[in-house]
Amino acid sequence: MGALFLALAAPQPGLAGSAPQVVVELYTSQGCNSCPPADRLLGELAQRDDVIALTFNVDYWDYLGWKDTLARPANTERQRQYAAAMRNRTVYTPQMVIGGRQHAVGSDVSAVSAAIEAEQRRSDGAPILHVKHQDGRILVSLDALDASVRKGVNATVWLVRYDKRRDVPIERGENAGNKLSYYNVVRDMRALGHWRGQAMQMDLSRAELAEGGRDGCAIIVQNGPVGPILAAARINF
């Protein structure tokens, strides 16, 4: 499989590319009866080559009568961190976070589309994140930035592993009796390192990335723990 080259989604000189991929994160819950339209929209976005769409199931609606089978406390914490960073008073579902810097109601097609287009317009220049498949390994590299544009770059390099589709029959709660489909469902997310504009290389095992039945993953370079997403790459198995 050939190398994947992903561009940055930041407006700074030397930090952007001509083929940007925008990361869209959906915060959703199986216990939320307003979430299914957003889940379907996320599924449509997941088919686009210019978007890396991810589903983060949260657990704070579990008390309504159905415990979300895909929820992770870490997902809820990540959404709360976004709320603090964006100065939102509370978290909500369905919420889409676009590019780490904008958010919209996850079922609002117009608002989500406008946010994606705004992120794409931020990008120009050459990509700095590269992913290559070689002999069962995944080689990830980040180019060094010129000293003049390193200021303000203090990014986390995230590895996100996901399931491309999960179908869940809901037995209780607000969505009782429905079978809901979720796309690119995040199952774990961990930091691979920190990037401050220096040349950086990482060597990952493809077999380890697929452990537990995972069938997709992404590399996300994000300023701060949550903040503007500077680069992202999708890795397919």
Protein backbone atom coordinates (compact mmCIF):
# COMPACT_ATOMS: atom_id res chain seq x y z
CA MET A 1 0.00 0.00 0.00
CA GLY A 2 1.36 3.43 -0.86
CA ALA A 3 2.12 6.25 1.51
CA LEU A 4 -0.62 8.53 2.73
CA PHE A 5 0.09 12.24 2.82
CA LEU A 6 -2.16 14.38 4.97
CA ALA A 7 -2.12 18.14 5.18
CA LEU A 8 -2.43 20.42 8.14
CA ALA A 9 -5.63 22.26 8.95
CA ALA A 10 -3.98 25.34 10.38
CA PRO A 11 -3.60 28.77 8.80
CA GLN A 12 0.04 29.34 9.79
CA PRO A 13 2.68 29.57 7.01
CA GLY A 14 4.46 26.27 6.53
CA LEU A 15 1.86 24.39 8.55
CA ALA A 16 -0.72 23.58 5.91
CA GLY A 17 -1.24 21.49 2.79
CA SER A 18 -3.17 21.43 -0.45
CA ALA A 19 -5.20 18.30 0.34
CA PRO A 20 -6.42 18.84 3.91
CA GLN A 21 -8.36 16.18 5.79
CA VAL A 22 -10.66 17.63 8.41
CA VAL A 23 -11.20 15.71 11.63
CA VAL A 24 -14.85 15.61 12.71
CA GLU A 25 -15.62 14.21 16.18
CA LEU A 26 -19.20 13.27 17.05
CA TYR A 27 -20.12 13.07 20.73
CA THR A 28 -23.20 10.89 20.93
CA SER A 29 -25.10 8.51 23.21
CA GLN A 30 -27.31 5.49 22.71
CA GLY A 31 -29.59 6.98 25.37
CA CYS A 32 -30.18 10.23 23.48
CA ASN A 33 -33.24 10.26 21.23
CA SER A 34 -31.99 13.28 19.26
CA CYS A 35 -28.71 11.56 18.35
CA PRO A 36 -29.66 9.07 15.57
CA PRO A 37 -29.78 11.75 12.82
CA ALA A 38 -26.30 12.87 13.84
CA ASP A 39 -25.09 9.25 13.88
CA ARG A 40 -26.33 8.86 10.31
CA LEU A 41 -24.66 12.10 9.24
CA LEU A 42 -21.38 10.92 10.76
CA GLY A 43 -21.75 7.74 8.71
CA GLU A 44 -22.05 9.83 5.55
CA LEU A 45 -19.01 11.92 6.49
CA ALA A 46 -17.04 8.73 7.12
CA GLN A 47 -17.33 7.94 3.40
CA ARG A 48 -15.61 11.16 2.37
CA ASP A 49 -11.93 11.17 1.44
CA ASP A 50 -11.44 14.70 2.75
CA VAL A 51 -12.85 14.00 6.24
CA ILE A 52 -11.70 11.79 9.10
CA ALA A 53 -14.96 11.18 10.95
CA LEU A 54 -14.89 9.68 14.45
CA THR A 55 -17.62 8.68 16.89
CA PHE A 56 -17.06 9.23 20.62
CA ASN A 57 -19.86 7.63 22.67
CA VAL A 58 -20.32 9.30 26.07
CA ASP A 59 -21.77 7.93 29.29
CA TYR A 60 -23.54 10.81 31.03
CA TRP A 61 -27.00 9.82 29.74
CA ASP A 62 -26.74 6.26 31.06
CA TYR A 63 -29.05 7.13 33.97
CA LEU A 64 -31.99 7.50 31.55
CA GLY A 65 -32.48 3.74 31.49
CA TRP A 66 -29.95 2.38 28.99
CA LYS A 67 -26.21 2.07 29.53
CA ASP A 68 -24.37 2.97 26.34
CA THR A 69 -22.49 -0.16 25.31
CA LEU A 70 -19.81 1.79 23.40
CA ALA A 71 -19.26 4.64 25.85
CA ARG A 72 -15.90 5.32 27.45
CA PRO A 73 -15.32 7.69 30.40
CA ALA A 74 -12.30 9.02 28.48
CA ASN A 75 -14.65 10.17 25.71
CA THR A 76 -16.75 12.12 28.17
CA GLU A 77 -13.62 13.67 29.66
CA ARG A 78 -12.37 14.69 26.22
CA GLN A 79 -15.68 16.40 25.47
CA ARG A 80 -15.55 18.22 28.81
CA GLN A 81 -12.03 19.42 27.98
CA TYR A 82 -13.33 20.79 24.69
CA ALA A 83 -16.14 22.56 26.53
CA ALA A 84 -13.62 24.24 28.81
CA ALA A 85 -11.30 25.17 25.92
CA MET A 86 -14.18 26.62 23.89
CA ARG A 87 -15.68 28.29 26.96
CA ASN A 88 -18.94 26.39 26.67
CA ARG A 89 -20.92 26.20 29.87
CA THR A 90 -21.89 22.57 29.44
CA VAL A 91 -21.56 19.48 27.25
CA TYR A 92 -24.38 18.19 25.06
CA THR A 93 -25.31 15.51 22.56
CA PRO A 94 -25.22 15.28 19.67
CA GLN A 95 -22.21 17.56 19.30
CA MET A 96 -19.71 17.60 16.45
CA VAL A 97 -16.30 19.17 17.00
CA ILE A 98 -14.69 20.13 13.70
CA GLY A 99 -10.95 20.59 13.37
CA GLY A 100 -10.59 20.86 17.14
CA ARG A 101 -11.67 24.48 17.03
CA GLN A 102 -15.38 24.67 16.04
CA HIS A 103 -18.49 22.86 17.21
CA ALA A 104 -22.05 22.45 15.97
CA VAL A 105 -25.16 20.45 16.74
CA GLY A 106 -24.34 17.08 15.21
CA SER A 107 -27.56 16.84 13.19
CA ASP A 108 -27.28 20.36 11.71
CA VAL A 109 -26.07 19.51 8.21
CA SER A 110 -25.64 23.12 7.11
CA ALA A 111 -23.62 24.15 10.17
CA VAL A 112 -21.41 21.06 10.03
CA SER A 113 -20.79 21.51 6.29
CA ALA A 114 -19.91 25.17 6.76
CA ALA A 115 -17.47 24.32 9.55
CA ILE A 116 -15.75 21.67 7.43
CA GLU A 117 -15.43 24.09 4.53
CA ALA A 118 -14.00 26.74 6.86
CA GLU A 119 -11.34 24.29 8.05
CA GLN A 120 -10.44 23.38 4.48
CA ARG A 121 -10.00 27.05 3.57
CA ARG A 122 -7.42 27.42 6.33
CA SER A 123 -5.00 25.13 4.53
CA ASP A 124 -2.27 25.99 2.04
CA GLY A 125 1.28 24.85 1.39
CA ALA A 126 2.89 21.39 1.69
CA PRO A 127 1.86 18.54 4.01
CA ILE A 128 4.13 17.76 6.97
CA LEU A 129 2.59 14.47 8.23
CA HIS A 130 3.44 11.30 6.31
CA VAL A 131 2.33 7.69 6.87
CA LYS A 132 3.91 4.76 5.05
CA HIS A 133 3.15 1.03 5.12
CA GLN A 134 6.27 -1.11 4.99
CA ASP A 135 6.80 -4.83 5.82
CA GLY A 136 4.00 -5.01 8.37
CA ARG A 137 5.00 -1.73 10.00
CA ILE A 138 3.40 1.69 9.94
CA LEU A 139 6.00 4.43 9.64
CA VAL A 140 4.80 7.84 10.79
CA SER A 141 6.91 10.95 10.29
CA LEU A 142 6.54 14.66 10.89
CA ASP A 143 8.69 17.18 9.08
CA ALA A 144 10.68 19.80 10.94
CA LEU A 145 9.28 23.30 10.80
CA ASP A 146 11.30 26.41 10.21
CA ALA A 147 12.23 28.10 13.47
CA SER A 148 10.13 31.08 12.42
CA VAL A 149 6.90 29.04 12.56
CA ARG A 150 7.63 26.77 15.53
CA LYS A 151 6.44 29.30 18.07
CA GLY A 152 3.10 28.27 19.53
CA VAL A 153 3.36 24.64 18.38
CA ASN A 154 3.02 22.34 21.38
CA ALA A 155 1.11 19.40 20.01
CA THR A 156 0.09 15.93 21.13
CA VAL A 157 0.42 13.14 18.58
CA TRP A 158 -2.60 10.89 19.15
CA LEU A 159 -3.16 7.34 17.98
CA VAL A 160 -6.90 6.66 17.69
CA ARG A 161 -8.11 3.09 17.06
CA TYR A 162 -11.69 2.57 15.94
CA ASP A 163 -14.26 0.09 14.65
CA LYS A 164 -15.60 1.10 11.25
CA ARG A 165 -19.17 0.09 12.08
CA ARG A 166 -21.07 -1.19 15.10
CA ASP A 167 -24.80 -2.03 15.01
CA VAL A 168 -26.46 -1.96 18.43
CA PRO A 169 -30.03 -3.03 19.34
CA ILE A 170 -31.34 -0.70 22.04
CA GLU A 171 -33.57 -2.43 24.58
CA ARG A 172 -34.42 0.37 27.02
CA GLY A 173 -34.36 4.12 27.37
CA GLU A 174 -35.31 6.83 24.88
CA ASN A 175 -34.30 4.77 21.84
CA ALA A 176 -35.84 1.48 23.00
CA GLY A 177 -36.76 -0.87 20.17
CA ASN A 178 -34.37 0.66 17.64
CA LYS A 179 -31.23 -0.81 16.14
CA LEU A 180 -28.70 1.99 15.77
CA SER A 181 -25.59 2.05 13.61
CA TYR A 182 -22.38 3.81 14.63
CA TYR A 183 -19.43 4.53 12.38
CA ASN A 184 -15.70 4.83 13.10
CA VAL A 185 -16.38 4.18 16.78
CA VAL A 186 -13.38 5.16 18.90
CA ARG A 187 -12.31 2.24 21.09
CA ASP A 188 -9.05 3.65 22.45
CA MET A 189 -6.94 6.75 22.12
CA ARG A 190 -3.41 7.26 23.39
CA ALA A 191 -0.63 9.79 23.06
CA LEU A 192 2.38 8.67 21.01
CA GLY A 193 4.43 11.72 21.87
CA HIS A 194 4.64 15.48 21.75
CA TRP A 195 5.62 17.57 18.75
CA ARG A 196 7.02 21.07 18.97
CA GLY A 197 7.95 21.47 15.34
CA GLN A 198 10.96 19.14 15.31
CA ALA A 199 11.52 16.27 12.87
CA MET A 200 9.87 13.22 14.39
CA GLN A 201 9.51 9.56 13.44
CA MET A 202 7.45 6.71 14.92
CA ASP A 203 7.45 3.02 14.02
CA LEU A 204 4.21 1.15 14.75
CA SER A 205 3.27 -2.50 14.34
CA ARG A 206 0.34 -2.98 11.99
CA ALA A 207 -0.59 -6.22 13.80
CA GLU A 208 -0.70 -4.45 17.15
CA LEU A 209 -2.85 -1.66 15.73
CA ALA A 210 -5.40 -4.28 14.63
CA GLU A 211 -5.46 -6.13 17.96
CA GLY A 212 -8.88 -6.65 19.48
CA GLY A 213 -10.58 -6.62 16.10
CA ARG A 214 -9.94 -2.97 15.34
CA ASP A 215 -10.21 -2.29 11.61
CA GLY A 216 -9.15 1.34 11.37
CA CYS A 217 -7.06 3.96 13.09
CA ALA A 218 -5.96 7.54 12.70
CA ILE A 219 -3.01 9.70 13.65
CA ILE A 220 -4.01 13.14 14.92
CA VAL A 221 -1.59 15.97 15.66
CA GLN A 222 -3.39 18.39 17.95
CA ASN A 223 -2.14 21.54 19.61
CA GLY A 224 -2.50 20.92 23.33
CA PRO A 225 -4.51 18.00 24.68
CA VAL A 226 -7.57 19.52 22.97
CA GLY A 227 -7.28 22.39 20.55
CA PRO A 228 -6.73 23.11 16.86
CA ILE A 229 -5.89 19.96 14.90
CA LEU A 230 -2.73 20.58 12.92
CA ALA A 231 -2.57 17.35 10.92
CA ALA A 232 -4.33 14.02 10.62
CA ALA A 233 -3.88 10.74 8.78
CA ARG A 234 -6.21 7.78 8.32
CA ILE A 235 -4.70 4.26 8.40
CA ASN A 236 -6.76 1.46 6.86
CA PHE A 237 -6.08 -2.22 7.41
